[in-house]
Amino acid sequence: EAPGTEQELTDGFHLVIDALKLNGINTIYNVPGIPITDLGRMAQAAGIRVISFRHEQNAGYAAGIAGYLTKKPGVCLTVSAPGFLNGLTALAHATTNCYPMILVSGSSEREIVDLQQGDYEEMDQLAIAKPLCKAAYRVLHAQDIGIGFARAIRAAVSGRPGGVYLDLPAKLFGQVMNAEAGQKSLVKVIDAAPAQIPSPASVKRALDVLKSAKRPLIILGKGAAYAQADEEIKSFVEKSGVPFLPMSMAKGLLPDTHPQCAGAARSTVLKESDVVMLIGARLNWLLSHGKGKSWGEAPKRFIQVDIEPREMDSNVEIVAPVVGDIGSVVSAFNQAMASGWTTPPADWTKAIVSKREENVAKMAPKLMNNKSPMDYHGALGVLKNVIKDHPEAILVNEGANTLDLARGVIDMYKPRKRLDVGTWGVMGIGMGQAIAAALETGHPVLAVEGDSAFGFSGMEVETICRYNLPICVVIFNNDGIYRGTDVNSVNADPATTVFVKGARYDKMMEAFGGVGVNATSPDELKRAVNEAMASRKPTLINAVIDPAAGSESGRIGNLNPQSVLQKK
Ligand code: OXT
Ligand code: ADP
Ligand code: MG
C-alpha cells in the first residue's frame, strides 16, 4: 500500500468499549486477570469508570444492584472459569430478583475447550450460565460485538428484567478490523424496555374488584420501586385510600410514616383483608404463597400487576391479572379513577391505624434502652434516627436478626433507599451493594450488617477505602450466626454457629486507612455514625451486641427442618 493509504484499524478491545459507551454504560464492576486485564485498563483510559473488587461475587452483586437502581444493566466483568463461577452466583441472584445485569466474562479458546484438551481455565461457560439467567450469548467475531451487546442489553432490561451472560473468548479481543466498518457494526439500542400498556379490560376488571372490597390492601414490591413510577404510584395509593404494605425493598416508595402504611400491622392486614392488589410483588415464600395460616380464614381475591404474564396464578388464582409495566398500569388506574372513586370503609382503615399505633407504641420503649452491651433494639433505635435525619442515605442490610429487626425498626422515607438480601435471603450482598449504591447515587450509605453476613464480603472494605466512598458499615457483632452463645458439648471445637469472641472488625477498616470505631453503647454508636455521615469517610463501627440477644434464624426460624430423633 502506498504511504498514507493504510486503513484505520480497530480491534475487539476497542469495539467492546465503544459498544458500552454508545449505550450509555459508564461503569464496569470487575476483577482483572487473563484475558480481560487490558480491557479494564483501556476502558478506564476511555473514560469508563472501572471499579476493581477483591472477589467477583461482590463485583457481581454491585452490578446487579446498580441495575436495580438505574434501570440500566449493571455490567460485571470477570476472567474465565473460576472468575466466571465466582460471578455466576451474583448473576443468578440478579435473575431471581429481576435486576438487569450483564455478566461479561472472558473465556478460553473454543477449539480447545470443545475438544476438552485442557486449556488455561478451560470451561464451557456458556452452557453453564444458560440455566441461571434470562439469556446467554457468545461472540466469536469482532464484527458481531455490537450485536452481542445490543442483544444482551435488550434481554436484561426488557420485559421482566434479569441477568444476561455474554461470553467473550480471549481471541476475540485481539481481532482486528477496519475502524469504520467496526463503528458501523455497533448498535445503539433504541427503546430497550418499551412501555407495555395493559389492556383496558384488565384495568377495568382490576378496579372493579378493588372497588367492591370491604377490606382492601395494596402490597407494593420491589418491582414497583424498580419501575421508577414513584409519583404515579403515590397518587394512586392516596386516591384509592387503600392501606398499603411495602415488601422490604419497597419500603420508602411511600414513607413508612404515611398514614396509609400498614407495615406495622402486617399480620392483621394479611389475615383480615378481602381483596389484595399486588403491585410488583410475587406471591412467593415471603408472602407465604398467598395461602395458609398467615392469610387467615376470610376468603381472598387477588389482583396482580406485573410485567410477566406467567407470574399470574403462580400460587393462587388471580381474579384480576393486569399485565403491563407498572408505570403504564398505574397511570391507567389513575386516569380511570379520575372520574370518581370511593375510599374503603372507615372501620377497616381505622382498625389498621389502631393496630399499627399499638405495635409502634409497644416497640418505642425498647428503642430507647441504653443497655451495654447493646441489644438489637437499643442499637437500632439509634440507626432509626440516623435515617430519619438523613432520608437520602441508602440503607444496605443483611444478617438474620440484624436484617429482620432493622427492617421493622428503621423507617424509610424515599424510594429505592433500602437494599437488602432480596428474594433468596442471601448473605454476602453487603459490601458489593454498598459500593454500587455509593457510586451510582453519590449519596452516603449506611450498611447494617450481621457479623456473619459481613464476613461474606468483608475484604471489600479495602475497595471502599481505595475509592474513598461515603460508606459507614455498622457490624452488629453478637459473636456469631443468630447468637454467640452456642456450646459444643462433645469436643474442643467451637459450636458451629459461633465466631471468635470479642472480635474487633473495626481494626479491618483501620488496616486500609478508614475510620474504625468500637461502640459498646447506643450513645457511642450514635456519635460514631453521625460523625461518619458528616465526614463521608469510609467508616466501620464494631457495634458490640449481647451474644444472647438474637434468636435462631431471626423471624424465619419456622423454616428450619426439625429432627424428630434429635435428643434435646
Ligand atoms: O403484625 P405483626 O404483629 O406480625 O408484627 C409484625 C409487624 O407488624 C411489626 N412491625 C412493626 N412494629 C412496630 N413498629 C414498626 N415500625 C414495625 N414494622 C413492622 O413487626 C412484626 C414483623 O414485621 P415484618 O418483619 O414486616 O414481618 P415478618 O412476619 O417477619 O415478615 C415475613 C417475611 C418473610 C416477609 C420477613 O420475615 C422477611 O422478609 N424475611 C426475610 C428473611 C431473610 O431473608 N433472612 C435472611 C436469611 S436467614 C439464613 O438463611 C442465614 N444464613 C444462611 C446463609 C444465607 N442466607 N446465605 C448464604 C450465602 N449462606 C448462608 C446465615 C449464614 S442468616 C445467616 C447469618 C446470620 O448471622 P448474622 O451474624 O449475620 O446475623 P444475626 O442474626 O444478627 O447474628
Ligand atoms: P418483592 O420481593 O419486593 O416482593 P419480587 O421480586 O417478588 O418483589 O417481585 C417483583 C416483581 O416485579 C416481579 O414479578 C417482576 O416481574 C415485576 N416487575 C419488575 N419490574 C416491573 C415493571 N417495570 N413493571 C411491572 N412489573 C415489574
Ligand atoms: Mg451475628
Coordinates of N, CA, C and O in Angstrom, one line a residue, residues 20 29 34-36 56 60 63 73-95 99-110 113 121-140 144-145 147-157 161-170 172-173:
L20 N -20.2 -0.3 24.8 CA -20.7 0.1 26.1 C -21.0 1.6 26.1 O -22.0 2.0 26.6
Y29 N -18.0 -3.2 36.9 CA -17.6 -3.7 38.1 C -16.8 -5.0 37.8 O -17.3 -5.9 37.2
I34 N -6.3 -12.5 33.2 CA -6.3 -13.0 31.9 C -7.7 -13.5 31.6 O -8.3 -14.2 32.3
P35 N -8.4 -13.1 30.5 CA -7.9 -12.3 29.4 C -8.4 -10.9 29.3 O -8.4 -10.2 28.3
I36 N -8.8 -10.3 30.5 CA -9.6 -9.0 30.4 C -8.8 -7.9 31.1 O -9.4 -6.8 31.3
E56 N -15.1 -11.6 42.7 CA -16.1 -11.4 41.6 C -17.5 -11.4 42.1 O -18.4 -10.8 41.5
G60 N -20.2 -8.7 41.2 CA -21.5 -9.1 40.6 C -22.7 -8.5 41.4 O -23.7 -8.0 40.8
A63 N -23.0 -5.0 40.5 CA -23.6 -4.7 39.1 C -25.1 -4.9 39.2 O -25.9 -4.2 38.6
P73 N -28.6 -1.9 32.6 CA -27.9 -3.1 33.0 C -26.6 -2.8 33.7 O -25.8 -2.1 33.2
G74 N -26.4 -3.3 34.9 CA -25.1 -3.2 35.6 C -24.2 -4.3 34.9 O -24.6 -5.4 34.7
V75 N -22.9 -3.8 34.7 CA -22.0 -4.8 34.0 C -21.0 -5.2 34.9 O -20.3 -4.5 35.6
C76 N -20.8 -6.6 35.0 CA -19.7 -7.2 35.8 C -18.8 -7.9 34.8 O -19.3 -8.6 33.9
L77 N -17.5 -7.7 35.0 CA -16.6 -8.3 34.0 C -15.6 -9.2 34.8 O -15.0 -8.8 35.8
T78 N -15.6 -10.4 34.3 CA -14.7 -11.4 35.0 C -13.8 -12.2 34.1 O -14.0 -12.2 32.9
V79 N -12.8 -12.8 34.7 CA -11.9 -13.7 34.0 C -12.6 -15.1 33.8 O -13.7 -15.3 34.3
S80 N -11.9 -15.9 33.1 CA -12.5 -17.3 32.7 C -12.7 -18.1 34.0 O -12.4 -17.7 35.1
A81 N -13.2 -19.3 33.7 CA -13.6 -20.3 34.7 C -13.8 -19.9 36.2 O -14.9 -19.7 36.6
P82 N -12.8 -19.8 37.0 CA -13.0 -19.5 38.4 C -13.6 -18.1 38.6 O -14.5 -18.0 39.5
G83 N -13.1 -17.1 37.9 CA -13.7 -15.8 38.0 C -15.2 -15.8 37.5 O -16.0 -15.2 38.2
F84 N -15.4 -16.5 36.4 CA -16.8 -16.6 35.9 C -17.7 -17.2 36.9 O -18.8 -16.8 37.2
L85 N -17.2 -18.3 37.5 CA -18.0 -19.0 38.5 C -18.3 -18.2 39.7 O -19.4 -18.2 40.3
N86 N -17.3 -17.4 40.1 CA -17.5 -16.5 41.3 C -18.5 -15.5 41.0 O -19.3 -15.1 41.8
G87 N -18.6 -15.0 39.7 CA -19.6 -14.0 39.4 C -21.0 -14.6 39.1 O -22.0 -13.9 39.2
L88 N -21.0 -15.9 38.9 CA -22.2 -16.6 38.5 C -23.3 -16.5 39.6 O -24.5 -16.4 39.3
T89 N -22.9 -16.6 40.8 CA -23.9 -16.6 41.9 C -24.6 -15.2 41.9 O -25.8 -15.2 42.0
A90 N -23.9 -14.2 41.6 CA -24.5 -12.8 41.5 C -25.4 -12.7 40.3 O -26.4 -12.1 40.3
L91 N -25.0 -13.4 39.2 CA -25.9 -13.4 38.0 C -27.2 -14.1 38.3 O -28.3 -13.6 37.9
A92 N -27.1 -15.2 38.9 CA -28.3 -16.0 39.3 C -29.2 -15.1 40.3 O -30.4 -15.1 40.1
H93 N -28.5 -14.5 41.2 CA -29.2 -13.6 42.2 C -29.9 -12.5 41.4 O -31.1 -12.2 41.7
A94 N -29.3 -11.9 40.5 CA -29.9 -10.8 39.7 C -31.1 -11.3 39.0 O -32.2 -10.6 39.0
T95 N -31.0 -12.5 38.4 CA -32.1 -13.0 37.6 C -33.3 -13.3 38.6 O -34.4 -13.0 38.3
Y99 N -33.3 -8.1 38.6 CA -32.4 -6.9 38.4 C -31.7 -7.1 37.0 O -31.2 -8.1 36.7
P100 N -31.7 -6.0 36.2 CA -31.0 -6.1 35.0 C -29.5 -6.1 35.2 O -28.9 -5.1 35.8
M101 N -28.8 -7.1 34.7 CA -27.3 -7.2 34.8 C -26.7 -8.0 33.7 O -27.4 -8.9 33.2
I102 N -25.5 -7.6 33.3 CA -24.8 -8.4 32.3 C -23.5 -8.9 32.9 O -22.7 -8.1 33.3
L103 N -23.3 -10.2 32.9 CA -22.0 -10.7 33.3 C -21.3 -11.0 32.0 O -21.6 -11.8 31.2
V104 N -20.2 -10.2 31.8 CA -19.4 -10.3 30.7 C -18.1 -11.1 31.2 O -17.5 -10.6 32.1
S105 N -17.9 -12.2 30.5 CA -16.7 -13.0 31.0 C -15.8 -13.3 29.9 O -16.3 -13.8 28.8
G106 N -14.5 -13.2 30.1 CA -13.5 -13.7 29.2 C -13.6 -15.2 29.3 O -14.1 -15.8 30.3
S107 N -13.2 -15.9 28.2 CA -13.2 -17.4 28.3 C -12.1 -17.9 27.4 O -11.4 -17.1 26.7
S108 N -11.9 -19.2 27.5 CA -10.7 -19.8 26.8 C -11.1 -20.1 25.4 O -12.2 -19.9 24.9
E109 N -10.2 -20.7 24.7 CA -10.3 -20.9 23.2 C -11.3 -22.0 22.9 O -11.2 -23.1 23.4
R110 N -12.3 -21.7 22.1 CA -13.4 -22.6 21.7 C -12.8 -24.0 21.2 O -13.3 -25.0 21.6
V113 N -11.4 -25.8 24.2 CA -12.5 -26.2 25.2 C -13.4 -27.3 24.7 O -13.7 -28.2 25.4
E121 N -7.7 -22.4 32.2 CA -9.0 -22.1 32.8 C -10.1 -22.6 31.8 O -11.0 -21.8 31.4
E122 N -10.0 -23.8 31.4 CA -11.0 -24.4 30.5 C -12.3 -24.6 31.1 O -12.4 -25.2 32.2
M123 N -13.4 -24.1 30.4 CA -14.7 -24.4 30.9 C -15.7 -24.0 29.8 O -15.6 -23.0 29.2
D124 N -16.8 -24.8 29.7 CA -17.8 -24.4 28.7 C -18.8 -23.4 29.4 O -19.9 -23.8 29.8
Q125 N -18.4 -22.2 29.5 CA -19.1 -21.2 30.4 C -20.5 -20.9 29.9 O -21.4 -20.7 30.7
L126 N -20.7 -20.9 28.6 CA -22.0 -20.5 28.0 C -23.0 -21.6 28.5 O -24.1 -21.2 28.9
A127 N -22.6 -22.8 28.4 CA -23.6 -23.9 28.8 C -23.9 -23.8 30.2 O -25.1 -24.1 30.7
I128 N -22.9 -23.5 31.0 CA -23.1 -23.4 32.5 C -24.0 -22.2 32.9 O -24.8 -22.3 33.8
A129 N -23.8 -21.1 32.2 CA -24.5 -19.9 32.6 C -26.0 -20.0 32.2 O -26.9 -19.5 32.9
K130 N -26.3 -20.7 31.1 CA -27.6 -20.6 30.4 C -28.8 -20.9 31.4 O -29.7 -20.1 31.4
P131 N -28.8 -21.9 32.2 CA -30.0 -22.1 33.0 C -30.1 -21.1 34.2 O -31.1 -21.1 34.9
L132 N -29.1 -20.3 34.4 CA -29.1 -19.4 35.5 C -29.4 -18.0 35.2 O -29.3 -17.1 36.0
C133 N -29.7 -17.7 33.9 CA -30.0 -16.3 33.6 C -31.1 -16.3 32.5 O -31.6 -17.3 32.0
K134 N -31.5 -15.1 32.1 CA -32.5 -14.9 31.1 C -32.1 -15.2 29.7 O -32.8 -15.7 28.9
A135 N -30.8 -14.9 29.4 CA -30.3 -15.2 28.1 C -28.8 -15.3 28.2 O -28.2 -14.7 29.1
A136 N -28.2 -16.0 27.3 CA -26.7 -16.2 27.3 C -26.3 -16.2 25.8 O -26.8 -16.9 25.0
Y137 N -25.2 -15.4 25.5 CA -24.7 -15.2 24.2 C -23.2 -15.3 24.2 O -22.5 -15.0 25.1
R138 N -22.7 -15.8 23.0 CA -21.2 -15.8 22.8 C -20.9 -15.0 21.5 O -21.6 -15.2 20.5
V139 N -19.9 -14.2 21.6 CA -19.4 -13.5 20.4 C -18.1 -14.1 19.9 O -17.1 -14.1 20.7
L140 N -18.1 -14.5 18.7 CA -16.8 -15.1 18.1 C -16.1 -14.2 17.2 O -14.9 -14.4 17.0
D144 N -19.3 -8.9 15.3 CA -20.5 -9.2 16.0 C -20.6 -8.6 17.4 O -21.6 -8.8 18.1
I145 N -19.6 -7.9 17.8 CA -19.6 -7.4 19.2 C -20.8 -6.4 19.4 O -21.5 -6.5 20.4
I147 N -23.7 -6.3 17.9 CA -24.9 -7.0 18.0 C -25.0 -7.8 19.3 O -26.0 -7.8 20.0
G148 N -23.9 -8.4 19.7 CA -23.8 -9.1 21.0 C -24.2 -8.2 22.2 O -25.1 -8.6 23.0
F149 N -23.7 -7.1 22.3 CA -24.0 -6.2 23.4 C -25.5 -5.7 23.3 O -26.2 -5.6 24.3
A150 N -25.9 -5.4 22.0 CA -27.3 -5.0 21.9 C -28.3 -6.0 22.4 O -29.2 -5.7 23.1
R151 N -28.0 -7.3 22.0 CA -28.9 -8.4 22.5 C -28.8 -8.5 24.0 O -29.9 -8.7 24.6
A152 N -27.7 -8.4 24.5 CA -27.5 -8.5 26.0 C -28.2 -7.4 26.7 O -29.0 -7.7 27.7
I153 N -28.1 -6.2 26.3 CA -28.8 -5.1 26.9 C -30.3 -5.2 26.8 O -31.0 -5.1 27.9
R154 N -30.8 -5.5 25.7 CA -32.2 -5.6 25.5 C -32.8 -6.8 26.3 O -33.8 -6.6 27.0
A155 N -32.1 -7.9 26.3 CA -32.6 -9.0 27.1 C -32.6 -8.7 28.6 O -33.5 -9.1 29.4
A156 N -31.6 -7.9 29.1 CA -31.5 -7.6 30.5 C -32.7 -6.7 31.0 O -33.2 -6.9 32.1
V157 N -33.0 -5.7 30.2 CA -33.9 -4.7 30.7 C -35.4 -4.8 30.2 O -36.3 -4.2 30.8
P161 N -37.0 -7.8 34.1 CA -35.6 -7.6 34.0 C -34.9 -8.8 34.6 O -35.5 -9.6 35.4
G162 N -33.6 -9.0 34.3 CA -32.9 -10.1 34.8 C -31.4 -10.1 34.3 O -30.9 -9.2 33.7
G163 N -30.7 -11.2 34.7 CA -29.3 -11.4 34.3 C -29.1 -11.9 33.0 O -29.9 -12.8 32.5
V164 N -28.1 -11.5 32.3 CA -27.7 -12.0 31.0 C -26.2 -12.3 31.0 O -25.4 -11.6 31.6
Y165 N -25.8 -13.4 30.3 CA -24.4 -13.7 30.2 C -23.9 -13.5 28.8 O -24.6 -13.8 27.9
L166 N -22.7 -12.9 28.8 CA -22.1 -12.6 27.5 C -20.7 -13.2 27.5 O -19.8 -12.7 28.3
D167 N -20.4 -14.1 26.7 CA -19.2 -14.9 26.7 C -18.2 -14.3 25.6 O -18.6 -14.2 24.4
L168 N -17.1 -13.8 26.0 CA -16.1 -13.3 25.1 C -14.8 -14.0 25.1 O -14.0 -13.8 26.0
P169 N -14.6 -14.9 24.2 CA -13.3 -15.7 24.2 C -12.1 -14.8 24.0 O -12.2 -13.8 23.3
A170 N -11.0 -15.2 24.6 CA -9.8 -14.4 24.7 C -9.4 -13.9 23.3 O -9.0 -12.7 23.1
L172 N -11.0 -13.1 20.8 CA -11.9 -12.0 20.2 C -11.2 -10.6 20.4 O -11.3 -9.8 19.5
F173 N -10.6 -10.4 21.6 CA -10.2 -9.1 21.9 C -9.1 -8.6 21.0 O -9.0 -7.4 20.7

